Amino acid sequence: MLQVARVSPKLLGDAADLTANFFSSRLNPDGGFQDRDGASDLYYTVFGLEGLIALQREPPSDQVRPFLARHDDPAALDFVHAACLARCWADIGAADEAPADALRARIEAHRTPDGGYSQTPDAEHGSAYGCFLAVGAYEDLGGAVPDPGGVVSCLESLRVEDGGYANDPSIPVGLTPPTAAALTLLRRLSHPAAPEAADWLLAQHAAEGGFRVGPVVPAPDLLSTATAIHALAGAHVNLKPIREPCLDFIDSLWSNSGGFYGTWDDDVQDCEYTYYALLALGHLSF
């Protein structure tokens, strides 16, 4: 994802400097990047770091390192933030400084009986999001996820009749982010998804230009748009027919502060959605 986001300056042009300044403005004095309320947070620090890297700016490694070092007990973190801690250490080129064994143990504590991972403790079933984070965390720590076949089985159990994937086996309809995560992960684990999954994902492209979260949600959003485009590009789907509408949609979410909103109803710009804009723009640059 980061490799593709690096291409986004081709479309941003002169606005790349504004967007880089936006990311830098979200760095707090303690070395963490701001969440939507202004507090330092590991989750948003991932997007702050990767946004700057994507824009070919030097990440503020020396400032961020003390913030990461404070989180020296992964057992005190929830699953999502433990995975984010692993990614942050990798982003500043210091994966060897991460508490790797403790992070792996924290991730494995969220392994589910069906072979996947869930961000919810003691869950019976894994989620596409949990599997995505777990696989990424292991890679950030310099290894591969244990029993990748279990992850594949978990993901396939999340496929629903309409052709998409859900985040839980009890959900009867597909949703865009979990479908995009499943397609991306299955490809990474050398187990490509059925072609109809990509067809389902492409069908979520809305007349307004972006992608919606699912068939029953009318309005597009930036998270669904970026993750869908990323998964479709990985599946070698031709994006040219939707390129201009998607670009128009992304442009409509930009502010002259350099940041991007997540939806038309959003009133806060943050590092997460701004990074997703870079990811989408990177793919649409080709």
PDB file of C-alpha atoms in Angstrom:
ATOM      1  CA  MET A   1       0.000   0.000   0.000  1.00  0.00           C
ATOM      2  CA  LEU A   2       2.737   2.440   0.934  1.00  0.00           C
ATOM      3  CA  GLN A   3       4.612   1.727  -2.286  1.00  0.00           C
ATOM      4  CA  VAL A   4       1.561   2.757  -4.318  1.00  0.00           C
ATOM      5  CA  ALA A   5       0.826   5.796  -2.150  1.00  0.00           C
ATOM      6  CA  ARG A   6       4.309   7.071  -3.009  1.00  0.00           C
ATOM      7  CA  VAL A   7       3.046   7.718  -6.541  1.00  0.00           C
ATOM      8  CA  SER A   8       0.328  10.124  -5.362  1.00  0.00           C
ATOM      9  CA  PRO A   9       2.454  13.294  -5.818  1.00  0.00           C
ATOM     10  CA  LYS A  10       2.067  12.798  -9.588  1.00  0.00           C
ATOM     11  CA  LEU A  11      -1.576  13.826  -9.232  1.00  0.00           C
ATOM     12  CA  LEU A  12      -1.248  16.103  -6.209  1.00  0.00           C
ATOM     13  CA  GLY A  13       1.266  18.325  -7.973  1.00  0.00           C
ATOM     14  CA  ASP A  14       1.909  21.535  -6.049  1.00  0.00           C
ATOM     15  CA  ALA A  15      -0.643  20.477  -3.440  1.00  0.00           C
ATOM     16  CA  ALA A  16       1.775  17.778  -2.223  1.00  0.00           C
ATOM     17  CA  ASP A  17       3.564  20.371  -0.090  1.00  0.00           C
ATOM     18  CA  LEU A  18       0.302  21.416   1.552  1.00  0.00           C
ATOM     19  CA  THR A  19      -0.574  17.801   2.305  1.00  0.00           C
ATOM     20  CA  ALA A  20       2.879  17.103   3.723  1.00  0.00           C
ATOM     21  CA  ASN A  21       2.501  20.180   5.936  1.00  0.00           C
ATOM     22  CA  PHE A  22      -0.891  18.883   7.058  1.00  0.00           C
ATOM     23  CA  PHE A  23       0.645  15.614   8.228  1.00  0.00           C
ATOM     24  CA  SER A  24       3.482  17.453   9.992  1.00  0.00           C
ATOM     25  CA  SER A  25       0.991  19.727  11.747  1.00  0.00           C
ATOM     26  CA  ARG A  26      -0.608  16.662  13.341  1.00  0.00           C
ATOM     27  CA  LEU A  27       2.570  15.641  15.167  1.00  0.00           C
ATOM     28  CA  ASN A  28       2.268  16.351  18.893  1.00  0.00           C
ATOM     29  CA  PRO A  29       5.246  17.402  21.068  1.00  0.00           C
ATOM     30  CA  ASP A  30       5.316  13.945  22.698  1.00  0.00           C
ATOM     31  CA  GLY A  31       6.068  12.303  19.340  1.00  0.00           C
ATOM     32  CA  GLY A  32       2.630  10.867  18.546  1.00  0.00           C
ATOM     33  CA  PHE A  33       0.324  11.927  15.750  1.00  0.00           C
ATOM     34  CA  GLN A  34      -3.082  13.317  16.656  1.00  0.00           C
ATOM     35  CA  ASP A  35      -6.344  11.422  16.615  1.00  0.00           C
ATOM     36  CA  ARG A  36      -9.539  13.230  15.700  1.00  0.00           C
ATOM     37  CA  ASP A  37      -9.627  14.869  19.142  1.00  0.00           C
ATOM     38  CA  GLY A  38      -5.990  15.961  19.080  1.00  0.00           C
ATOM     39  CA  ALA A  39      -4.573  13.282  21.400  1.00  0.00           C
ATOM     40  CA  SER A  40      -1.508  11.243  20.458  1.00  0.00           C
ATOM     41  CA  ASP A  41      -2.474   7.786  19.265  1.00  0.00           C
ATOM     42  CA  LEU A  42      -0.556   4.835  17.807  1.00  0.00           C
ATOM     43  CA  TYR A  43      -3.248   4.201  15.192  1.00  0.00           C
ATOM     44  CA  TYR A  44      -3.049   7.713  13.794  1.00  0.00           C
ATOM     45  CA  THR A  45       0.726   7.707  14.110  1.00  0.00           C
ATOM     46  CA  VAL A  46       0.844   4.925  11.505  1.00  0.00           C
ATOM     47  CA  PHE A  47      -1.002   7.119   9.030  1.00  0.00           C
ATOM     48  CA  GLY A  48       1.000  10.222   9.916  1.00  0.00           C
ATOM     49  CA  LEU A  49       4.297   8.450   9.338  1.00  0.00           C
ATOM     50  CA  GLU A  50       3.201   6.687   6.180  1.00  0.00           C
ATOM     51  CA  GLY A  51       1.638   9.843   4.793  1.00  0.00           C
ATOM     52  CA  LEU A  52       4.933  11.677   5.081  1.00  0.00           C
ATOM     53  CA  ILE A  53       6.861   8.726   3.652  1.00  0.00           C
ATOM     54  CA  ALA A  54       4.407   8.502   0.739  1.00  0.00           C
ATOM     55  CA  LEU A  55       5.043  12.186   0.011  1.00  0.00           C
ATOM     56  CA  GLN A  56       8.780  11.484   0.036  1.00  0.00           C
ATOM     57  CA  ARG A  57       9.387  13.432   3.234  1.00  0.00           C
ATOM     58  CA  GLU A  58      11.743  12.207   5.926  1.00  0.00           C
ATOM     59  CA  PRO A  59       9.690  10.718   8.766  1.00  0.00           C
ATOM     60  CA  PRO A  60      10.309  12.400  12.149  1.00  0.00           C
ATOM     61  CA  SER A  61      11.914   9.250  13.543  1.00  0.00           C
ATOM     62  CA  ASP A  62      13.812  10.900  16.395  1.00  0.00           C
ATOM     63  CA  GLN A  63      10.658  12.619  17.629  1.00  0.00           C
ATOM     64  CA  VAL A  64       8.457   9.548  17.311  1.00  0.00           C
ATOM     65  CA  ARG A  65      10.869   7.028  18.865  1.00  0.00           C
ATOM     66  CA  PRO A  66      10.303   8.130  22.517  1.00  0.00           C
ATOM     67  CA  PHE A  67       6.536   7.932  21.997  1.00  0.00           C
ATOM     68  CA  LEU A  68       6.833   4.372  20.719  1.00  0.00           C
ATOM     69  CA  ALA A  69       9.270   3.392  23.455  1.00  0.00           C
ATOM     70  CA  ARG A  70       6.704   4.359  26.101  1.00  0.00           C
ATOM     71  CA  HIS A  71       4.523   1.519  24.825  1.00  0.00           C
ATOM     72  CA  ASP A  72       6.924  -1.164  25.984  1.00  0.00           C
ATOM     73  CA  ASP A  73       4.232  -3.514  27.286  1.00  0.00           C
ATOM     74  CA  PRO A  74       2.124  -4.740  24.347  1.00  0.00           C
ATOM     75  CA  ALA A  75      -0.053  -6.720  26.762  1.00  0.00           C
ATOM     76  CA  ALA A  76      -1.461  -3.379  27.890  1.00  0.00           C
ATOM     77  CA  LEU A  77      -2.547  -2.542  24.343  1.00  0.00           C
ATOM     78  CA  ASP A  78      -5.601  -3.716  22.500  1.00  0.00           C
ATOM     79  CA  PHE A  79      -5.128  -5.785  19.359  1.00  0.00           C
ATOM     80  CA  VAL A  80      -5.384  -2.883  16.922  1.00  0.00           C
ATOM     81  CA  HIS A  81      -2.894  -0.692  18.757  1.00  0.00           C
ATOM     82  CA  ALA A  82      -0.462  -3.588  19.212  1.00  0.00           C
ATOM     83  CA  ALA A  83      -0.461  -4.109  15.451  1.00  0.00           C
ATOM     84  CA  CYS A  84      -0.008  -0.370  14.970  1.00  0.00           C
ATOM     85  CA  LEU A  85       2.984  -0.343  17.322  1.00  0.00           C
ATOM     86  CA  ALA A  86       4.682  -2.973  15.160  1.00  0.00           C
ATOM     87  CA  ARG A  87       3.968  -0.942  12.031  1.00  0.00           C
ATOM     88  CA  CYS A  88       5.259   2.301  13.568  1.00  0.00           C
ATOM     89  CA  TRP A  89       8.589   0.743  14.531  1.00  0.00           C
ATOM     90  CA  ALA A  90       8.922  -0.590  10.989  1.00  0.00           C
ATOM     91  CA  ASP A  91       7.981   2.788   9.489  1.00  0.00           C
ATOM     92  CA  ILE A  92      10.831   4.570  11.259  1.00  0.00           C
ATOM     93  CA  GLY A  93      13.266   1.836  10.204  1.00  0.00           C
ATOM     94  CA  ALA A  94      13.704   0.492  13.714  1.00  0.00           C
ATOM     95  CA  ALA A  95      11.842  -2.801  13.723  1.00  0.00           C
ATOM     96  CA  ASP A  96      14.704  -4.285  15.737  1.00  0.00           C
ATOM     97  CA  GLU A  97      13.789  -1.935  18.606  1.00  0.00           C
ATOM     98  CA  ALA A  98      10.220  -3.223  18.820  1.00  0.00           C
ATOM     99  CA  PRO A  99       9.292  -5.614  21.673  1.00  0.00           C
ATOM    100  CA  ALA A 100       8.842  -8.277  19.024  1.00  0.00           C
ATOM    101  CA  ASP A 101       8.195 -11.355  21.169  1.00  0.00           C
ATOM    102  CA  ALA A 102       5.646  -9.541  23.312  1.00  0.00           C
ATOM    103  CA  LEU A 103       3.939  -8.130  20.228  1.00  0.00           C
ATOM    104  CA  ARG A 104       3.658 -11.566  18.630  1.00  0.00           C
ATOM    105  CA  ALA A 105       2.209 -12.938  21.860  1.00  0.00           C
ATOM    106  CA  ARG A 106      -0.338 -10.125  21.945  1.00  0.00           C
ATOM    107  CA  ILE A 107      -1.360 -10.774  18.354  1.00  0.00           C
ATOM    108  CA  GLU A 108      -1.607 -14.541  18.943  1.00  0.00           C
ATOM    109  CA  ALA A 109      -3.846 -13.961  21.950  1.00  0.00           C
ATOM    110  CA  HIS A 110      -6.451 -12.852  19.413  1.00  0.00           C
ATOM    111  CA  ARG A 111      -6.249 -15.977  17.259  1.00  0.00           C
ATOM    112  CA  THR A 112      -9.698 -17.485  16.840  1.00  0.00           C
ATOM    113  CA  PRO A 113     -10.775 -21.153  16.682  1.00  0.00           C
ATOM    114  CA  ASP A 114     -11.460 -20.876  12.938  1.00  0.00           C
ATOM    115  CA  GLY A 115      -7.811 -20.033  12.224  1.00  0.00           C
ATOM    116  CA  GLY A 116      -8.205 -16.294  11.841  1.00  0.00           C
ATOM    117  CA  TYR A 117      -7.775 -13.276  14.081  1.00  0.00           C
ATOM    118  CA  SER A 118     -10.273 -10.922  15.641  1.00  0.00           C
ATOM    119  CA  GLN A 119      -9.826  -7.495  17.168  1.00  0.00           C
ATOM    120  CA  THR A 120     -12.421  -8.589  19.747  1.00  0.00           C
ATOM    121  CA  PRO A 121     -10.999 -10.640  22.676  1.00  0.00           C
ATOM    122  CA  ASP A 122     -12.171 -14.268  22.973  1.00  0.00           C
ATOM    123  CA  ALA A 123     -14.102 -14.119  19.703  1.00  0.00           C
ATOM    124  CA  GLU A 124     -15.273 -17.373  18.139  1.00  0.00           C
ATOM    125  CA  HIS A 125     -14.690 -16.170  14.595  1.00  0.00           C
ATOM    126  CA  GLY A 126     -11.983 -14.118  12.970  1.00  0.00           C
ATOM    127  CA  SER A 127     -12.668 -10.990  10.944  1.00  0.00           C
ATOM    128  CA  ALA A 128     -11.198  -9.771   7.679  1.00  0.00           C
ATOM    129  CA  TYR A 129      -9.899  -6.709   9.513  1.00  0.00           C
ATOM    130  CA  GLY A 130      -8.314  -8.779  12.264  1.00  0.00           C
ATOM    131  CA  CYS A 131      -6.628 -11.079   9.757  1.00  0.00           C
ATOM    132  CA  PHE A 132      -5.354  -8.104   7.771  1.00  0.00           C
ATOM    133  CA  LEU A 133      -3.799  -6.515  10.846  1.00  0.00           C
ATOM    134  CA  ALA A 134      -2.261  -9.772  12.067  1.00  0.00           C
ATOM    135  CA  VAL A 135      -0.613 -10.639   8.765  1.00  0.00           C
ATOM    136  CA  GLY A 136       0.736  -7.101   8.481  1.00  0.00           C
ATOM    137  CA  ALA A 137       2.076  -7.122  12.040  1.00  0.00           C
ATOM    138  CA  TYR A 138       3.990 -10.346  11.504  1.00  0.00           C
ATOM    139  CA  GLU A 139       5.488  -8.967   8.310  1.00  0.00           C
ATOM    140  CA  ASP A 140       6.460  -5.739  10.082  1.00  0.00           C
ATOM    141  CA  LEU A 141       8.249  -7.837  12.697  1.00  0.00           C
ATOM    142  CA  GLY A 142      10.218  -9.636  10.010  1.00  0.00           C
ATOM    143  CA  GLY A 143       8.320 -12.911   9.744  1.00  0.00           C
ATOM    144  CA  ALA A 144       5.261 -14.653   8.384  1.00  0.00           C
ATOM    145  CA  VAL A 145       1.955 -15.282  10.088  1.00  0.00           C
ATOM    146  CA  PRO A 146       1.749 -18.795  11.621  1.00  0.00           C
ATOM    147  CA  ASP A 147      -0.602 -21.219   9.857  1.00  0.00           C
ATOM    148  CA  PRO A 148      -1.513 -19.050   6.864  1.00  0.00           C
ATOM    149  CA  GLY A 149      -3.921 -21.786   5.778  1.00  0.00           C
ATOM    150  CA  GLY A 150      -5.998 -21.052   8.858  1.00  0.00           C
ATOM    151  CA  VAL A 151      -6.218 -17.409   7.841  1.00  0.00           C
ATOM    152  CA  VAL A 152      -7.339 -18.432   4.350  1.00  0.00           C
ATOM    153  CA  SER A 153     -10.018 -20.715   5.786  1.00  0.00           C
ATOM    154  CA  CYS A 154     -11.243 -17.950   8.057  1.00  0.00           C
ATOM    155  CA  LEU A 155     -11.476 -15.489   5.188  1.00  0.00           C
ATOM    156  CA  GLU A 156     -13.351 -17.921   2.982  1.00  0.00           C
ATOM    157  CA  SER A 157     -15.861 -18.478   5.779  1.00  0.00           C
ATOM    158  CA  LEU A 158     -16.636 -14.758   5.628  1.00  0.00           C
ATOM    159  CA  ARG A 159     -17.765 -14.894   2.012  1.00  0.00           C
ATOM    160  CA  VAL A 160     -21.482 -14.295   1.600  1.00  0.00           C
ATOM    161  CA  GLU A 161     -23.958 -15.260  -1.096  1.00  0.00           C
ATOM    162  CA  ASP A 162     -23.943 -11.892  -2.832  1.00  0.00           C
ATOM    163  CA  GLY A 163     -20.279 -12.390  -3.779  1.00  0.00           C
ATOM    164  CA  GLY A 164     -18.704 -10.054  -1.228  1.00  0.00           C
ATOM    165  CA  TYR A 165     -17.167 -10.668   2.188  1.00  0.00           C
ATOM    166  CA  ALA A 166     -18.396  -9.652   5.614  1.00  0.00           C
ATOM    167  CA  ASN A 167     -16.473  -9.070   8.829  1.00  0.00           C
ATOM    168  CA  ASP A 168     -18.443 -11.750  10.681  1.00  0.00           C
ATOM    169  CA  PRO A 169     -20.113 -14.971   9.524  1.00  0.00           C
ATOM    170  CA  SER A 170     -23.441 -13.776  10.949  1.00  0.00           C
ATOM    171  CA  ILE A 171     -23.590 -10.788   8.579  1.00  0.00           C
ATOM    172  CA  PRO A 172     -25.601 -11.749   5.476  1.00  0.00           C
ATOM    173  CA  VAL A 173     -24.369  -9.045   3.069  1.00  0.00           C
ATOM    174  CA  GLY A 174     -20.967  -8.107   1.781  1.00  0.00           C
ATOM    175  CA  LEU A 175     -19.256  -4.862   2.758  1.00  0.00           C
ATOM    176  CA  THR A 176     -16.574  -3.020   0.838  1.00  0.00           C
ATOM    177  CA  PRO A 177     -13.721  -2.732   3.397  1.00  0.00           C
ATOM    178  CA  PRO A 178     -13.799  -6.422   4.461  1.00  0.00           C
ATOM    179  CA  THR A 179     -14.153  -7.534   0.844  1.00  0.00           C
ATOM    180  CA  ALA A 180     -11.166  -5.401  -0.131  1.00  0.00           C
ATOM    181  CA  ALA A 181      -9.182  -6.765   2.822  1.00  0.00           C
ATOM    182  CA  ALA A 182     -10.081 -10.361   1.931  1.00  0.00           C
ATOM    183  CA  LEU A 183      -9.093  -9.965  -1.728  1.00  0.00           C
ATOM    184  CA  THR A 184      -5.812  -8.300  -0.803  1.00  0.00           C
ATOM    185  CA  LEU A 185      -4.928 -10.865   1.865  1.00  0.00           C
ATOM    186  CA  LEU A 186      -5.874 -13.918  -0.181  1.00  0.00           C
ATOM    187  CA  ARG A 187      -3.662 -12.698  -3.009  1.00  0.00           C
ATOM    188  CA  ARG A 188      -0.809 -12.090  -0.581  1.00  0.00           C
ATOM    189  CA  LEU A 189      -1.238 -15.611   0.803  1.00  0.00           C
ATOM    190  CA  SER A 190      -1.160 -17.089  -2.736  1.00  0.00           C
ATOM    191  CA  HIS A 191      -4.832 -18.035  -2.633  1.00  0.00           C
ATOM    192  CA  PRO A 192      -6.641 -15.712  -5.059  1.00  0.00           C
ATOM    193  CA  ALA A 193     -10.291 -15.038  -4.395  1.00  0.00           C
ATOM    194  CA  ALA A 194     -13.022 -16.060  -6.834  1.00  0.00           C
ATOM    195  CA  PRO A 195     -13.397 -13.566  -9.724  1.00  0.00           C
ATOM    196  CA  GLU A 196     -16.972 -12.725  -8.699  1.00  0.00           C
ATOM    197  CA  ALA A 197     -15.623 -11.087  -5.533  1.00  0.00           C
ATOM    198  CA  ALA A 198     -13.866  -8.450  -7.646  1.00  0.00           C
ATOM    199  CA  ASP A 199     -17.066  -8.056  -9.693  1.00  0.00           C
ATOM    200  CA  TRP A 200     -19.016  -7.466  -6.481  1.00  0.00           C
ATOM    201  CA  LEU A 201     -16.483  -4.906  -5.332  1.00  0.00           C
ATOM    202  CA  LEU A 202     -16.555  -3.027  -8.627  1.00  0.00           C
ATOM    203  CA  ALA A 203     -20.351  -2.919  -8.415  1.00  0.00           C
ATOM    204  CA  GLN A 204     -20.044  -0.796  -5.254  1.00  0.00           C
ATOM    205  CA  HIS A 205     -18.802   2.129  -7.342  1.00  0.00           C
ATOM    206  CA  ALA A 206     -21.426   4.825  -6.875  1.00  0.00           C
ATOM    207  CA  ALA A 207     -22.771   7.285  -9.406  1.00  0.00           C
ATOM    208  CA  GLU A 208     -21.323  10.076  -7.254  1.00  0.00           C
ATOM    209  CA  GLY A 209     -17.820   8.902  -8.151  1.00  0.00           C
ATOM    210  CA  GLY A 210     -16.464   7.008  -5.150  1.00  0.00           C
ATOM    211  CA  PHE A 211     -17.203   3.640  -3.613  1.00  0.00           C
ATOM    212  CA  ARG A 212     -19.880   3.032  -1.010  1.00  0.00           C
ATOM    213  CA  VAL A 213     -19.512   0.740   1.988  1.00  0.00           C
ATOM    214  CA  GLY A 214     -22.130  -1.659   0.637  1.00  0.00           C
ATOM    215  CA  PRO A 215     -25.246  -2.090  -1.495  1.00  0.00           C
ATOM    216  CA  VAL A 216     -27.597  -0.574   1.095  1.00  0.00           C
ATOM    217  CA  VAL A 217     -25.481   2.535   1.748  1.00  0.00           C
ATOM    218  CA  PRO A 218     -26.114   5.213  -0.890  1.00  0.00           C
ATOM    219  CA  ALA A 219     -23.243   7.658  -0.291  1.00  0.00           C
ATOM    220  CA  PRO A 220     -19.584   6.927  -1.089  1.00  0.00           C
ATOM    221  CA  ASP A 221     -16.775   7.436   1.416  1.00  0.00           C
ATOM    222  CA  LEU A 222     -13.001   7.730   1.182  1.00  0.00           C
ATOM    223  CA  LEU A 223     -12.134   4.581   3.170  1.00  0.00           C
ATOM    224  CA  SER A 224     -14.288   2.379   0.934  1.00  0.00           C
ATOM    225  CA  THR A 225     -12.989   4.149  -2.168  1.00  0.00           C
ATOM    226  CA  ALA A 226      -9.310   3.709  -1.337  1.00  0.00           C
ATOM    227  CA  THR A 227      -9.533   0.118  -0.146  1.00  0.00           C
ATOM    228  CA  ALA A 228     -11.705  -0.928  -3.100  1.00  0.00           C
ATOM    229  CA  ILE A 229      -9.355   0.678  -5.619  1.00  0.00           C
ATOM    230  CA  HIS A 230      -6.367  -0.980  -3.955  1.00  0.00           C
ATOM    231  CA  ALA A 231      -7.968  -4.432  -4.032  1.00  0.00           C
ATOM    232  CA  LEU A 232      -9.231  -4.056  -7.593  1.00  0.00           C
ATOM    233  CA  ALA A 233      -5.820  -2.937  -8.811  1.00  0.00           C
ATOM    234  CA  GLY A 234      -4.296  -5.988  -7.139  1.00  0.00           C
ATOM    235  CA  ALA A 235      -6.837  -8.163  -8.970  1.00  0.00           C
ATOM    236  CA  HIS A 236      -5.807  -6.508 -12.268  1.00  0.00           C
ATOM    237  CA  VAL A 237      -9.219  -4.963 -12.855  1.00  0.00           C
ATOM    238  CA  ASN A 238      -9.206  -2.133 -15.386  1.00  0.00           C
ATOM    239  CA  LEU A 239      -9.757   1.097 -13.432  1.00  0.00           C
ATOM    240  CA  LYS A 240      -9.854   3.447 -16.418  1.00  0.00           C
ATOM    241  CA  PRO A 241     -13.676   3.535 -16.714  1.00  0.00           C
ATOM    242  CA  ILE A 242     -13.993   4.793 -13.121  1.00  0.00           C
ATOM    243  CA  ARG A 243     -10.798   6.842 -12.937  1.00  0.00           C
ATOM    244  CA  GLU A 244     -12.208  10.317 -13.611  1.00  0.00           C
ATOM    245  CA  PRO A 245     -15.317   9.957 -11.406  1.00  0.00           C
ATOM    246  CA  CYS A 246     -13.129   8.683  -8.554  1.00  0.00           C
ATOM    247  CA  LEU A 247     -10.699  11.563  -8.990  1.00  0.00           C
ATOM    248  CA  ASP A 248     -13.578  14.043  -8.893  1.00  0.00           C
ATOM    249  CA  PHE A 249     -14.903  12.442  -5.709  1.00  0.00           C
ATOM    250  CA  ILE A 250     -11.509  12.514  -3.977  1.00  0.00           C
ATOM    251  CA  ASP A 251     -10.948  16.108  -5.040  1.00  0.00           C
ATOM    252  CA  SER A 252     -14.311  17.065  -3.508  1.00  0.00           C
ATOM    253  CA  LEU A 253     -13.012  15.913  -0.103  1.00  0.00           C
ATOM    254  CA  TRP A 254      -9.802  17.967  -0.219  1.00  0.00           C
ATOM    255  CA  SER A 255      -9.278  21.165   1.752  1.00  0.00           C
ATOM    256  CA  ASN A 256      -6.722  23.887   1.132  1.00  0.00           C
ATOM    257  CA  SER A 257      -5.259  22.976   4.519  1.00  0.00           C
ATOM    258  CA  GLY A 258      -3.830  19.970   2.682  1.00  0.00           C
ATOM    259  CA  GLY A 259      -5.987  17.371   4.441  1.00  0.00           C
ATOM    260  CA  PHE A 260      -8.913  15.289   3.240  1.00  0.00           C
ATOM    261  CA  TYR A 261     -12.306  14.606   4.765  1.00  0.00           C
ATOM    262  CA  GLY A 262     -13.643  11.054   4.951  1.00  0.00           C
ATOM    263  CA  THR A 263     -17.123  11.864   3.625  1.00  0.00           C
ATOM    264  CA  TRP A 264     -19.110  14.862   2.479  1.00  0.00           C
ATOM    265  CA  ASP A 265     -20.690  15.017   5.939  1.00  0.00           C
ATOM    266  CA  ASP A 266     -17.373  14.911   7.787  1.00  0.00           C
ATOM    267  CA  ASP A 267     -16.170  18.064   9.522  1.00  0.00           C
ATOM    268  CA  VAL A 268     -12.750  16.850  10.717  1.00  0.00           C
ATOM    269  CA  GLN A 269      -9.682  16.132   8.606  1.00  0.00           C
ATOM    270  CA  ASP A 270      -7.266  13.578   9.965  1.00  0.00           C
ATOM    271  CA  CYS A 271      -4.154  11.611   9.059  1.00  0.00           C
ATOM    272  CA  GLU A 272      -6.084   8.407   8.373  1.00  0.00           C
ATOM    273  CA  TYR A 273      -8.380   9.706   5.646  1.00  0.00           C
ATOM    274  CA  THR A 274      -5.671  11.874   4.173  1.00  0.00           C
ATOM    275  CA  TYR A 275      -3.466   8.798   3.816  1.00  0.00           C
ATOM    276  CA  TYR A 276      -6.330   6.897   2.171  1.00  0.00           C
ATOM    277  CA  ALA A 277      -6.592   9.718  -0.344  1.00  0.00           C
ATOM    278  CA  LEU A 278      -2.906   9.239  -1.167  1.00  0.00           C
ATOM    279  CA  LEU A 279      -3.420   5.501  -1.598  1.00  0.00           C
ATOM    280  CA  ALA A 280      -6.307   6.015  -4.017  1.00  0.00           C
ATOM    281  CA  LEU A 281      -4.476   8.747  -5.923  1.00  0.00           C
ATOM    282  CA  GLY A 282      -1.425   6.529  -6.242  1.00  0.00           C
ATOM    283  CA  HIS A 283      -3.414   3.845  -8.019  1.00  0.00           C
ATOM    284  CA  LEU A 284      -5.265   6.368 -10.162  1.00  0.00           C
ATOM    285  CA  SER A 285      -1.960   7.884 -11.299  1.00  0.00           C
ATOM    286  CA  PHE A 286      -1.327   4.984 -13.662  1.00  0.00           C
TER     287      PHE A 286
END
